[in-house]
Tab-separated table of C-alpha atoms in Angstrom:
chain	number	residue	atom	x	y	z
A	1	UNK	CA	156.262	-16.422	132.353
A	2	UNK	CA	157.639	-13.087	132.215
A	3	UNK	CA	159.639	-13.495	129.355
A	4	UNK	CA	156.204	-14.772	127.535
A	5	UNK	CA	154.295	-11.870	128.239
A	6	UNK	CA	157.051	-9.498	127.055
A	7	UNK	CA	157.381	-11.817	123.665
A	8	UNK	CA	153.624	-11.300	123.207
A	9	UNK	CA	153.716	-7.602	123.820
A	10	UNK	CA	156.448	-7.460	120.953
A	11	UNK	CA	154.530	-9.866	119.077
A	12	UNK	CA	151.248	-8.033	119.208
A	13	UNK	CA	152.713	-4.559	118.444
A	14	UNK	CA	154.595	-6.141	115.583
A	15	UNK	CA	151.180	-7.174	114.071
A	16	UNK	CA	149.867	-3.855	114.778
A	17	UNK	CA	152.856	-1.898	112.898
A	18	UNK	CA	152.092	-4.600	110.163
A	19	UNK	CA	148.488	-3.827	109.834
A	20	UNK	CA	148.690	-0.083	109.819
A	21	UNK	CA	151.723	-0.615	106.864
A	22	UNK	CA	149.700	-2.823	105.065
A	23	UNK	CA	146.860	-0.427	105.421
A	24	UNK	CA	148.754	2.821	104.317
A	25	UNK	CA	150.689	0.763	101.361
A	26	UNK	CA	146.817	-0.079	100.064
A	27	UNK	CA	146.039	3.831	100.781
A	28	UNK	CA	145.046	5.936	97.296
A	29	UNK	CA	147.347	8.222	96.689
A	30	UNK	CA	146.209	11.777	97.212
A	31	UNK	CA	145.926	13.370	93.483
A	32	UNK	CA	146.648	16.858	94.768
A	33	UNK	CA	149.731	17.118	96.837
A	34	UNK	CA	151.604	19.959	98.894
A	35	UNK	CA	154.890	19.309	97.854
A	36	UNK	CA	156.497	21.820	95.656
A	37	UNK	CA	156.498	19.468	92.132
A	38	UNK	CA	152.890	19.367	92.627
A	39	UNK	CA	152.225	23.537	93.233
A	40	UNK	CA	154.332	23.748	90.181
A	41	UNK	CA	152.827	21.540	87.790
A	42	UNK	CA	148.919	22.990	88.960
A	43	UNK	CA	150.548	26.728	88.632
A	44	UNK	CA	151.849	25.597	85.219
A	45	UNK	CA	148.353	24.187	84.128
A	46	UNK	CA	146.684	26.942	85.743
A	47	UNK	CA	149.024	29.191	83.605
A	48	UNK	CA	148.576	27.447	80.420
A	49	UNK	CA	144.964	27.512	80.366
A	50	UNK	CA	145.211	30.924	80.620
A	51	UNK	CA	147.503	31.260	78.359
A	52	UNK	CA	145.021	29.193	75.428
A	53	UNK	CA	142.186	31.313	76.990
A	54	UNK	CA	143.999	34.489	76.058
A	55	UNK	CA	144.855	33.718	72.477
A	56	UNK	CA	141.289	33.064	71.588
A	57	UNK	CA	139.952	36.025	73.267
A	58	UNK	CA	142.772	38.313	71.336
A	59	UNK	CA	141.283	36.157	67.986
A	60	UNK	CA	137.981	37.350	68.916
A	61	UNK	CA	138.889	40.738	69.445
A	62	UNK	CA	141.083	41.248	66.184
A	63	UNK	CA	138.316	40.767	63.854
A	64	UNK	CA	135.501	42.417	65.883
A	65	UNK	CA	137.856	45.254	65.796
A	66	UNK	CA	138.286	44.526	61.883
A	67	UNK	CA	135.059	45.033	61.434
A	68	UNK	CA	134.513	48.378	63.799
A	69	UNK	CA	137.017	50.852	62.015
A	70	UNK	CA	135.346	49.417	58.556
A	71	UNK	CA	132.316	50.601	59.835
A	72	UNK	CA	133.512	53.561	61.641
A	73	UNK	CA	134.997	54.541	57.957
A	74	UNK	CA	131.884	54.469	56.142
A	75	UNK	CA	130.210	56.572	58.809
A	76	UNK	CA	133.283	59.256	59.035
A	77	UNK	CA	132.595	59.439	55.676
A	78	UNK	CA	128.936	60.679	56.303
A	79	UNK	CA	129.712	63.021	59.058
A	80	UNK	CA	130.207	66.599	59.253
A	81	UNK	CA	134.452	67.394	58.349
A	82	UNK	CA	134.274	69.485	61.394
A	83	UNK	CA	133.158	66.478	63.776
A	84	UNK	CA	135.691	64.222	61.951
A	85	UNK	CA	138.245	67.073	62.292
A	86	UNK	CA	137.198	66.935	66.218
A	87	UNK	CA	137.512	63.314	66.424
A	88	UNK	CA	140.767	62.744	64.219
A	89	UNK	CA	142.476	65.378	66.841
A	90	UNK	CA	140.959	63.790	70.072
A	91	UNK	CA	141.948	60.276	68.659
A	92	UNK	CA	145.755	61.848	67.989
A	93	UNK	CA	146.189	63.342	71.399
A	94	UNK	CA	144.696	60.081	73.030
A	95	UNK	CA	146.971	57.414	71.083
A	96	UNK	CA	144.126	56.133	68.736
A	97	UNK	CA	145.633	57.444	65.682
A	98	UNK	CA	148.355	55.553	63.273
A	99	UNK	CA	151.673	57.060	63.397
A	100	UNK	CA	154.290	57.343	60.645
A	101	UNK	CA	157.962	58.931	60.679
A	102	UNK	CA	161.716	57.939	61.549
A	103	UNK	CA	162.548	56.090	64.792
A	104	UNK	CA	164.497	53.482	66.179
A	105	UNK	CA	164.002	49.603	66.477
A	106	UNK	CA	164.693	48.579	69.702
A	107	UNK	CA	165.260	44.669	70.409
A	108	UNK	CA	165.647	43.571	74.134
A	109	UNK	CA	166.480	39.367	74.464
A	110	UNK	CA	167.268	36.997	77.370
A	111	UNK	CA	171.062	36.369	77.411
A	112	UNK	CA	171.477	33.353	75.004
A	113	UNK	CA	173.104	31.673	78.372
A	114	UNK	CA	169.583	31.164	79.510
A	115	UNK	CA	165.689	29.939	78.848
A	116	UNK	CA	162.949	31.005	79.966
A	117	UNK	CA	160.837	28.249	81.431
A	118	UNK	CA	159.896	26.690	85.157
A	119	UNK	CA	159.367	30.142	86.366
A	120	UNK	CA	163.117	31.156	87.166
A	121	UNK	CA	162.942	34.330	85.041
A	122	UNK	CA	163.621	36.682	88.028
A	123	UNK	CA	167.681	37.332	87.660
A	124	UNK	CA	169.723	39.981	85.678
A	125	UNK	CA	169.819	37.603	82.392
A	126	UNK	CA	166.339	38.185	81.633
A	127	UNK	CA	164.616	40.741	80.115
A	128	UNK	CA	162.164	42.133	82.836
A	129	UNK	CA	158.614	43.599	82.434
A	130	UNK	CA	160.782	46.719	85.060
A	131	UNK	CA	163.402	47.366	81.802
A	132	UNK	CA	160.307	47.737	79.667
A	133	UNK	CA	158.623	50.093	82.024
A	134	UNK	CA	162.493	52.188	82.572
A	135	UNK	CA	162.970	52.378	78.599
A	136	UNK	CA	159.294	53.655	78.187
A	137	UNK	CA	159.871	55.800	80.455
A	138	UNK	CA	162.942	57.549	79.078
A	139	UNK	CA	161.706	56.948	75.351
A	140	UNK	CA	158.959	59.551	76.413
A	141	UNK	CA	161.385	61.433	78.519
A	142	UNK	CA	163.759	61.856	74.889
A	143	UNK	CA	159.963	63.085	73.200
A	144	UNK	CA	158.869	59.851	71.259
A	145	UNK	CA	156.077	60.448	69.667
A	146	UNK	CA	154.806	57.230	69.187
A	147	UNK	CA	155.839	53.929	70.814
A	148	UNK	CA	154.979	49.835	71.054
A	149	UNK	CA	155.953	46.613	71.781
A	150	UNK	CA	155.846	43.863	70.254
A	151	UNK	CA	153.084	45.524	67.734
A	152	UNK	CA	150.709	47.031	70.711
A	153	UNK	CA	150.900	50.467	70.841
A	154	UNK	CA	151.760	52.106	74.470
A	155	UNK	CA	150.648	55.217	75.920
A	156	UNK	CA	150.968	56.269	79.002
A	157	UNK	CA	148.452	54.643	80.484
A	158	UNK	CA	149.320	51.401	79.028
A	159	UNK	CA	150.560	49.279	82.283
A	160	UNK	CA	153.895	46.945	81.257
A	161	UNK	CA	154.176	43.956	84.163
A	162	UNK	CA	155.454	40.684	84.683
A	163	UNK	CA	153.150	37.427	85.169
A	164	UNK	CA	155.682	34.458	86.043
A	165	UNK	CA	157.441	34.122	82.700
A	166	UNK	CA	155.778	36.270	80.412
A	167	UNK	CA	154.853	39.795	80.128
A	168	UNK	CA	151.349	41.709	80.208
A	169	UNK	CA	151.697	44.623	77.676
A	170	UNK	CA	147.699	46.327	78.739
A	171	UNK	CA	145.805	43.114	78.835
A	172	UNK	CA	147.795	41.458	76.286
A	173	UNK	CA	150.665	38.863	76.760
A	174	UNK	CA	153.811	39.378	75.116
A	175	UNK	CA	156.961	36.930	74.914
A	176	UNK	CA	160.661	37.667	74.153
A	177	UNK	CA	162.362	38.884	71.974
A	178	UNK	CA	160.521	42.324	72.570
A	179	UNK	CA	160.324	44.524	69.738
A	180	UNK	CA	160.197	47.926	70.764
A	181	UNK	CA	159.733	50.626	68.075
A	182	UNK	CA	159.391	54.201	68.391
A	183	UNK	CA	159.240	57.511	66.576
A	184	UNK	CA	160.976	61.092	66.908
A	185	UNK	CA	164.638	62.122	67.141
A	186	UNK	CA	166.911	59.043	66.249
A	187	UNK	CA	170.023	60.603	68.152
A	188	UNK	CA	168.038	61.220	71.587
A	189	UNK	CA	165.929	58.082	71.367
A	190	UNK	CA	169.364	55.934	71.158
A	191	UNK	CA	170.329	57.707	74.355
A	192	UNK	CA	167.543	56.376	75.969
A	193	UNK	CA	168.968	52.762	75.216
A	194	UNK	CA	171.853	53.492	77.516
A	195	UNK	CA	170.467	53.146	80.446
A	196	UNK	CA	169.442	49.540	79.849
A	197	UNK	CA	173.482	48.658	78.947
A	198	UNK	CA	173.911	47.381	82.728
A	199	UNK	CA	172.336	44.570	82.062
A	200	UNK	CA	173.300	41.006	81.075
A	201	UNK	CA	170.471	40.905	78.018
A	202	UNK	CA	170.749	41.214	74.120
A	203	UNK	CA	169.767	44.639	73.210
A	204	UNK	CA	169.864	45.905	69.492
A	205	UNK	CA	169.392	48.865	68.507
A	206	UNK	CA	168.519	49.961	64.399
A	207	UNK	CA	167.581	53.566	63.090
A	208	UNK	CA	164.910	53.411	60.877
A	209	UNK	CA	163.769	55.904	58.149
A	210	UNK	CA	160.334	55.208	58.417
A	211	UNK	CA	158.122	53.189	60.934
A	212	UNK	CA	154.130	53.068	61.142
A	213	UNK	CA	152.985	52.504	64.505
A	214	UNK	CA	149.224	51.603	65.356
A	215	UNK	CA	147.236	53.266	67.050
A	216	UNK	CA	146.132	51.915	70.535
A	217	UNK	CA	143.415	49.563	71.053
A	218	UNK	CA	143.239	49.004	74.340
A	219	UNK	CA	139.528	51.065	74.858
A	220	UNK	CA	140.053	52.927	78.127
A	221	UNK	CA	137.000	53.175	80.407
A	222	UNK	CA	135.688	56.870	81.323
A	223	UNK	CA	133.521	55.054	84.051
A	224	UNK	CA	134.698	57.546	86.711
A	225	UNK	CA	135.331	60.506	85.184
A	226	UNK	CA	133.126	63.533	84.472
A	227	UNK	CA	133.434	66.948	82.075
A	228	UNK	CA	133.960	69.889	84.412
A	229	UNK	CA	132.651	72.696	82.849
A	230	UNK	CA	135.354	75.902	82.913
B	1	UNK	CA	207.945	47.499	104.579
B	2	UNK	CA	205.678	45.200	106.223
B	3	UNK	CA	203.312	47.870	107.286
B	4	UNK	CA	203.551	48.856	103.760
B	5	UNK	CA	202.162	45.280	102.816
B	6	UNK	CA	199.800	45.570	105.262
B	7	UNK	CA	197.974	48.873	104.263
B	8	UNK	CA	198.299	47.957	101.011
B	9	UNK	CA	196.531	44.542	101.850
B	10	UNK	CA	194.011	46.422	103.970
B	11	UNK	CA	193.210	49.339	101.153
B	12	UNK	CA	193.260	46.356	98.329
B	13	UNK	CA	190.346	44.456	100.872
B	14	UNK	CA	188.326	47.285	101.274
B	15	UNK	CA	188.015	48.433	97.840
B	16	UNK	CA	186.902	45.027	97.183
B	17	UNK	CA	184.515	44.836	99.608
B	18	UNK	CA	182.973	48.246	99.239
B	19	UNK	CA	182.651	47.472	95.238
B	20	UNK	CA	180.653	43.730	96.766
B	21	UNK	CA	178.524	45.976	98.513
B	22	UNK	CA	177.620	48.280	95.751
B	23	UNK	CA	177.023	44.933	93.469
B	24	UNK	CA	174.609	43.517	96.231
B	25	UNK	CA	172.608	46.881	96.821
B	26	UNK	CA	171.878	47.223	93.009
B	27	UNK	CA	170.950	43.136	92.950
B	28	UNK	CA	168.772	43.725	96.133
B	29	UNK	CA	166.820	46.540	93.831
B	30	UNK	CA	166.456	44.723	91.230
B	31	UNK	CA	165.376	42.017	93.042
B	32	UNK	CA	163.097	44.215	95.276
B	33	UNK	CA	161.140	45.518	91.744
B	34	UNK	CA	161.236	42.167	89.936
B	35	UNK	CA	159.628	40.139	92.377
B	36	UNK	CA	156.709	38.695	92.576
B	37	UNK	CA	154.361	39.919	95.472
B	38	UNK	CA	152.865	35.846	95.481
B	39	UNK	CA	151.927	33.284	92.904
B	40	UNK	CA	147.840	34.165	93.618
B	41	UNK	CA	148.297	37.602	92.715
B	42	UNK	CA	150.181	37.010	89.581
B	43	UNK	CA	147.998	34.136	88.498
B	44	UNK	CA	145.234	36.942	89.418
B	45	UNK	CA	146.637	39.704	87.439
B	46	UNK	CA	146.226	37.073	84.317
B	47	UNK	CA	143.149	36.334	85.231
B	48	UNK	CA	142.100	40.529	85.327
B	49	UNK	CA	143.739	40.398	82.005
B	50	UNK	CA	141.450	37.483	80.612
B	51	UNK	CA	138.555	39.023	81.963
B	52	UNK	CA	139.406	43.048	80.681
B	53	UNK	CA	139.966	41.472	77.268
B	54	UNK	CA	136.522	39.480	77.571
B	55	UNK	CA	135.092	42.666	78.311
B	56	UNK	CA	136.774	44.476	75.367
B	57	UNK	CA	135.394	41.958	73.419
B	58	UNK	CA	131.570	42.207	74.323
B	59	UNK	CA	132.111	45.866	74.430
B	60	UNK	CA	133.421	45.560	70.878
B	61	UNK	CA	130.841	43.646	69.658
B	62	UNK	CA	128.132	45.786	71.158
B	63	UNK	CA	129.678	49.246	69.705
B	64	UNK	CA	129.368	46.914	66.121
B	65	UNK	CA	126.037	46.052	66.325
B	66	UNK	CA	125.472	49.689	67.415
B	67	UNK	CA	127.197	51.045	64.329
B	68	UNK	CA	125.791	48.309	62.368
B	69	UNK	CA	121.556	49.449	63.693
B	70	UNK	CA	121.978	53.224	62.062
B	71	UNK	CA	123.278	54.721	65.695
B	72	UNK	CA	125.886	56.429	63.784
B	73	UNK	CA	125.561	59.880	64.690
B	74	UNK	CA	125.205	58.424	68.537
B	75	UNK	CA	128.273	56.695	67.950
B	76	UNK	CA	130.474	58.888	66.887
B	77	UNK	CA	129.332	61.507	69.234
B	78	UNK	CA	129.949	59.205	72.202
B	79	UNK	CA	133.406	58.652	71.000
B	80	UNK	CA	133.854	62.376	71.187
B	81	UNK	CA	132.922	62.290	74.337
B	82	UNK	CA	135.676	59.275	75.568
B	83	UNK	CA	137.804	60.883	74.067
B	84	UNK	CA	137.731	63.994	75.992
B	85	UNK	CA	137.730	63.078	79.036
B	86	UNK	CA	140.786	60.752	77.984
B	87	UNK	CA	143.027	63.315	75.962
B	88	UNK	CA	143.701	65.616	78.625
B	89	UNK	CA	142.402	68.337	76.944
B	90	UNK	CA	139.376	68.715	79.440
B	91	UNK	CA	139.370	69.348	83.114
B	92	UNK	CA	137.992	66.580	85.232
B	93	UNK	CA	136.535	65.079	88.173
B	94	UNK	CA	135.765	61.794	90.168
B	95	UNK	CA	136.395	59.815	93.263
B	96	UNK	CA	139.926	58.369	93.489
B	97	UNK	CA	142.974	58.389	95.761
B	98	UNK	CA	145.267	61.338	96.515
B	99	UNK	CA	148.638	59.979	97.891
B	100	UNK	CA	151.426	62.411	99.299
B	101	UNK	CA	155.348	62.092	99.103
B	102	UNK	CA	157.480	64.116	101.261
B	103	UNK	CA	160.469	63.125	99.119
B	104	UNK	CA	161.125	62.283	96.090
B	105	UNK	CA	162.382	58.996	94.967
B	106	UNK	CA	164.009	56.921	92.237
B	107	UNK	CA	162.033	57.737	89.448
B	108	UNK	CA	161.632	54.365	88.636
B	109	UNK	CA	159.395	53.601	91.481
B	110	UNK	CA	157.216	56.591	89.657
B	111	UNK	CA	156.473	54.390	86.834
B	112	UNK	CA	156.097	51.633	89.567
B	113	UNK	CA	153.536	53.333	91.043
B	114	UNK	CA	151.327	54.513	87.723
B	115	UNK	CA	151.550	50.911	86.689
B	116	UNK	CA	150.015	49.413	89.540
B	117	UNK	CA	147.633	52.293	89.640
B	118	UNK	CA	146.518	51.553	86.263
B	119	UNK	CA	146.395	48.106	86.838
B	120	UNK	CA	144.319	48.681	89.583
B	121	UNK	CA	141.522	50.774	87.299
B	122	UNK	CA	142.649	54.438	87.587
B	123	UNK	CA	141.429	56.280	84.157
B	124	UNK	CA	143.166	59.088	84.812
B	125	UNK	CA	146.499	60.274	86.811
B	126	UNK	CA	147.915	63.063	87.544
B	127	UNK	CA	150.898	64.361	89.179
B	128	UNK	CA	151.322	67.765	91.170
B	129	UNK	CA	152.719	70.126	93.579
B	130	UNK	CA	151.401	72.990	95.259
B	131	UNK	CA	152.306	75.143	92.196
B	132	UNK	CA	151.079	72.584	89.092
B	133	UNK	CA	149.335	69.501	88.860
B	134	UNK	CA	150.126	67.905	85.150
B	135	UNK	CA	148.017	65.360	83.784
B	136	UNK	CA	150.082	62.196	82.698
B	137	UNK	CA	149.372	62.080	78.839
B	138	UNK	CA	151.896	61.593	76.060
B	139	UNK	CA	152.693	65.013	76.303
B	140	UNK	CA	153.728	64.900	79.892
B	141	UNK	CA	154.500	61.105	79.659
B	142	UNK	CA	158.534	60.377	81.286
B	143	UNK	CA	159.694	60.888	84.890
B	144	UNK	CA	163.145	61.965	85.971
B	145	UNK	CA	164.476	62.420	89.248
B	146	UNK	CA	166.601	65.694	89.296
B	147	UNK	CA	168.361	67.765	92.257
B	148	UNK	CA	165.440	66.914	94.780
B	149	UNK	CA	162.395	67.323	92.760
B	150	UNK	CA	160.844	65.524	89.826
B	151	UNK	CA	160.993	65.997	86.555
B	152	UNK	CA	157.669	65.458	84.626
B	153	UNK	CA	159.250	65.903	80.722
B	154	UNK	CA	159.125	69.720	80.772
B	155	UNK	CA	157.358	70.363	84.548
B	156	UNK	CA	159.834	70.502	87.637
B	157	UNK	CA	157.907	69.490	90.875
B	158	UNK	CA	159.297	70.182	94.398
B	159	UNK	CA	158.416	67.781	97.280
B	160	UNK	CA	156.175	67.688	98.853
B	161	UNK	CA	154.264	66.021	95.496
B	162	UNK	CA	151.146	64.602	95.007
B	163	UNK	CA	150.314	61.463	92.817
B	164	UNK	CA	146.499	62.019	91.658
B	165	UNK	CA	144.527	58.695	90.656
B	166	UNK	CA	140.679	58.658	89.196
B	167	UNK	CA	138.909	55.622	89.864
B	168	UNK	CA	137.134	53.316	91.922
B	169	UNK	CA	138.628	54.782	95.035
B	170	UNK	CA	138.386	51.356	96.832
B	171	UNK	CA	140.170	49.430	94.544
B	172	UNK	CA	142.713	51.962	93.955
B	173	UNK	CA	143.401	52.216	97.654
B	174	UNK	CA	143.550	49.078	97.805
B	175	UNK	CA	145.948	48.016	95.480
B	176	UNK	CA	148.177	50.633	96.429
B	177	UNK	CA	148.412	50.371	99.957
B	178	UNK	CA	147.980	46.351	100.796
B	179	UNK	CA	150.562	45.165	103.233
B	180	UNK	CA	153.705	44.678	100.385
B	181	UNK	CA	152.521	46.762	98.295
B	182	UNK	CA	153.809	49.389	96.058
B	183	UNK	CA	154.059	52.129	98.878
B	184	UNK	CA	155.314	49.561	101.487
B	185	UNK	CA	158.354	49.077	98.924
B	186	UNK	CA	158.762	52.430	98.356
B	187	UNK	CA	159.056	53.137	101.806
B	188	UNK	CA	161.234	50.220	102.441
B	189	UNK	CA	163.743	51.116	100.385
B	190	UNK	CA	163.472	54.975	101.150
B	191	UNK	CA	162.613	55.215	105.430
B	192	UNK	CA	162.927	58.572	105.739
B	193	UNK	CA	160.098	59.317	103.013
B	194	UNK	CA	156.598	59.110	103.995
B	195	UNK	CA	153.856	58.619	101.887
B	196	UNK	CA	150.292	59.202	102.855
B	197	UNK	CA	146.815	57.580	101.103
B	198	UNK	CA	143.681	59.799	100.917
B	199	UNK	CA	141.127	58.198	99.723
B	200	UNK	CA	138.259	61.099	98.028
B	201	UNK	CA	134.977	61.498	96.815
B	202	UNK	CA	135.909	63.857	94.356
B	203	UNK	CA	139.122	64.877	92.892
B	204	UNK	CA	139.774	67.693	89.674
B	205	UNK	CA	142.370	67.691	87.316
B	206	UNK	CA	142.664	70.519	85.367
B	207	UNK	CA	143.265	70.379	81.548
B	208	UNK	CA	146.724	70.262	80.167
B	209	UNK	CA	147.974	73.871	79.127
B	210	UNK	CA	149.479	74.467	75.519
């Protein structure tokens, strides 16, 4: 009798364990997951969007921006010389004016050992948005007079970082190899390349007798700031 | 001449192991700079991106349609006016943040800082000490760190220096001191330098000199 009622007990939770399998087996798989595939493949959507997004809006921009300095040269035309004298040296000492004279061509690569994809770009074979930022740095140090990368002019106030595998130049997103080209003293703008030689990344470097370098478009806000009067 | 091998053995291990050291400090650096602060704020820093350039473009287009409805003369006047307070040729004023540095450090973290300061809004930034405080323009542009001060292309600053940032004070603060953030690494890597965040209603910066 004993026996019985300790076969039915096993019996009984058997079916249970069988029900509650059966159950989770017919369970719908939950579309978004915690594991780490799943974070990966939404950050990489998420990313790529983005990334679509960005090269319309930069489409957008490129001829509404077209179509501004046309304009803007038909009305320089009609102004005063003095006010266009006023505005040509503002523009010059800001970064909005077109550049021309010898530089250097600066190339920076990943090492060829590598690729840049799944978000594993953070390791000495890969060209960082932080080498960018040093040889800015240094190019202004050795008095360039004119610098971008990739074809967007920098200033100063031109912020270089990293998002995942790419690289924000201002607002814009910039992919390897960067192209960095700047103007002044070929002998003391190569120096500046030396402190980048530490790493394991392709760098190039090419004198060149002439280079014409945009000026900046990124329009900087004045939101916050006011004229004090001296 | 086994004490020989010995030392030798011993001096052999610890040049070794001092040079691994070395190798891991600069790695840890590098490391320390490069990374990520967290996948939400980088997906959010492309997302600011997106949404600057979206401005830029509606901004664009309304400047356009300005030009386009005879407000020439407006136009290029308010241009003149950008442009001034931008080019450093003009003093200035605004709210912003005012941080302090007892020390100076690697003058990368300098370009660190500006960047995330930027990022963060600031349309203007200057650097100082009690004696100067230099606008950063193209002129003044490059950071070097030289025999305990800072070199600001031609300007030598002596600790203790101020970094000067014009903008919306709240964001700026913000960005700069969130738990992680750019002064938390700077003071990670550097304990015995303190850095301190004012945040003010109004701040000057006084036109570059010739």
């Amino acid at each position: 009798m004993r026996f019985r009622l300790v076969d039915i007990g096993f019996v009984a939770i058997g079916l249970a364990i069988g029900v509650i399998l059966s159950l989770q087996i017919r369970a719908h798989p939950v579309k978004i997951g915690s594991s780490a595939l799943d974070q990966f493949e939404t950050k990489k959507a998420i990313l790529t969007s983005l990334s679509v997004e960005q090269e319309e809006l930069k489409q957008k921009l490129a001829a509404i921006e077209a179509k501004k300095e046309e304009l803007k040269a038909l009305i320089a035309g009609r102004s005063s010389k003095k006010t266009v004298q006023t505005l040509e040296n503002l523009k010059e000492l800001a970064g909005y004016s077109q550049v021309t004279g010898d530089g250097i061509r600066i190339t920076l690569n990943d090492n060829v050992s590598v690729t840049r994809l799944d978000f594993s770009s953070i390791n000495e074979n890969f060209v960082q948005a932080t080498d960018l930022r040093d040889l800015v740095n240094v190019l202004f140090l050795k008095d360039a007079k004119a610098i971008s990368i990739n074809g967007h002019r920098i200033t100063p106030m031109t912020p270089i970082q990293s998002v995942f595998d790419s690289i924000l130049v201002g607002s814009l997103q910039i992919s390897p190899p960067f192209t960095v080209e700047t103007i002044g003293n070929q002998t003391a703008l190569t120096e500046a390349v030396k402190n980048l030689t530490k790493r394991n990344i392709q760098i190039l470097t090419d004198p060149l007798p002439s280079i014409q370098i945009q000026p900046a478009q990124d329009s900087t806000t004045a939101k916050f700031l006011s004229l004090i009067t001296e | 001449m086994k004490k020989t091998v010995f030392i030798t053995i011993a001096v052999v291990l610890g040049i070794l192991l001092s040079l691994q050291i070395r190798s891991f400090k600069r790695l840890e650096s590098f490391i320390e700079r490069s990374k990520p602060a967290d996948v939400l704020a980088e997906l959010r820093t492309f997302q600011v991106a997106n949404e600057q350039l979206r401005v830029r473009v509606s901004e664009e287009s309304k400047a356009v349609s300005d030009l386009e409805s005879n407000e020439q003369r407006v136009s290029v006047e308010d241009e003149i006016k950008r442009l001034d307070l931008l080019a450093g040729t003009r003093s200035i004023a605004g709210e912003g943040v005012l941080l302090t540095f007892t020390e100076v450090p690697e003058e990368f973290w300098m370009s660190d800082l500006v960047t995330q300061l930027i990022s963060a809004g600031a349309e203007a930034i200057a650097v100082g000490d009690t004696q100067n405080v230099i606008r950063l323009t193209s002129r003044t542009a490059g950071f070097r760190s030289v025999g305990g001060g800072l070199m600001m292309r031609r300007y030598f600053l002596k600790p203790p220096f101020h970094v000067i940032a014009i903008g919306s004070k709240s964001e700026l603060r913000k960005s700069v001191a969130q738990e992680g953030g750019i002064v938390d690494r700077i003071t990670s890597a550097h304990p015995q330098l303190k850095i301190t965040v004012q945040v003010l209603d109004r701040i000057t910066i006084p036109a570059l000199k010739d």
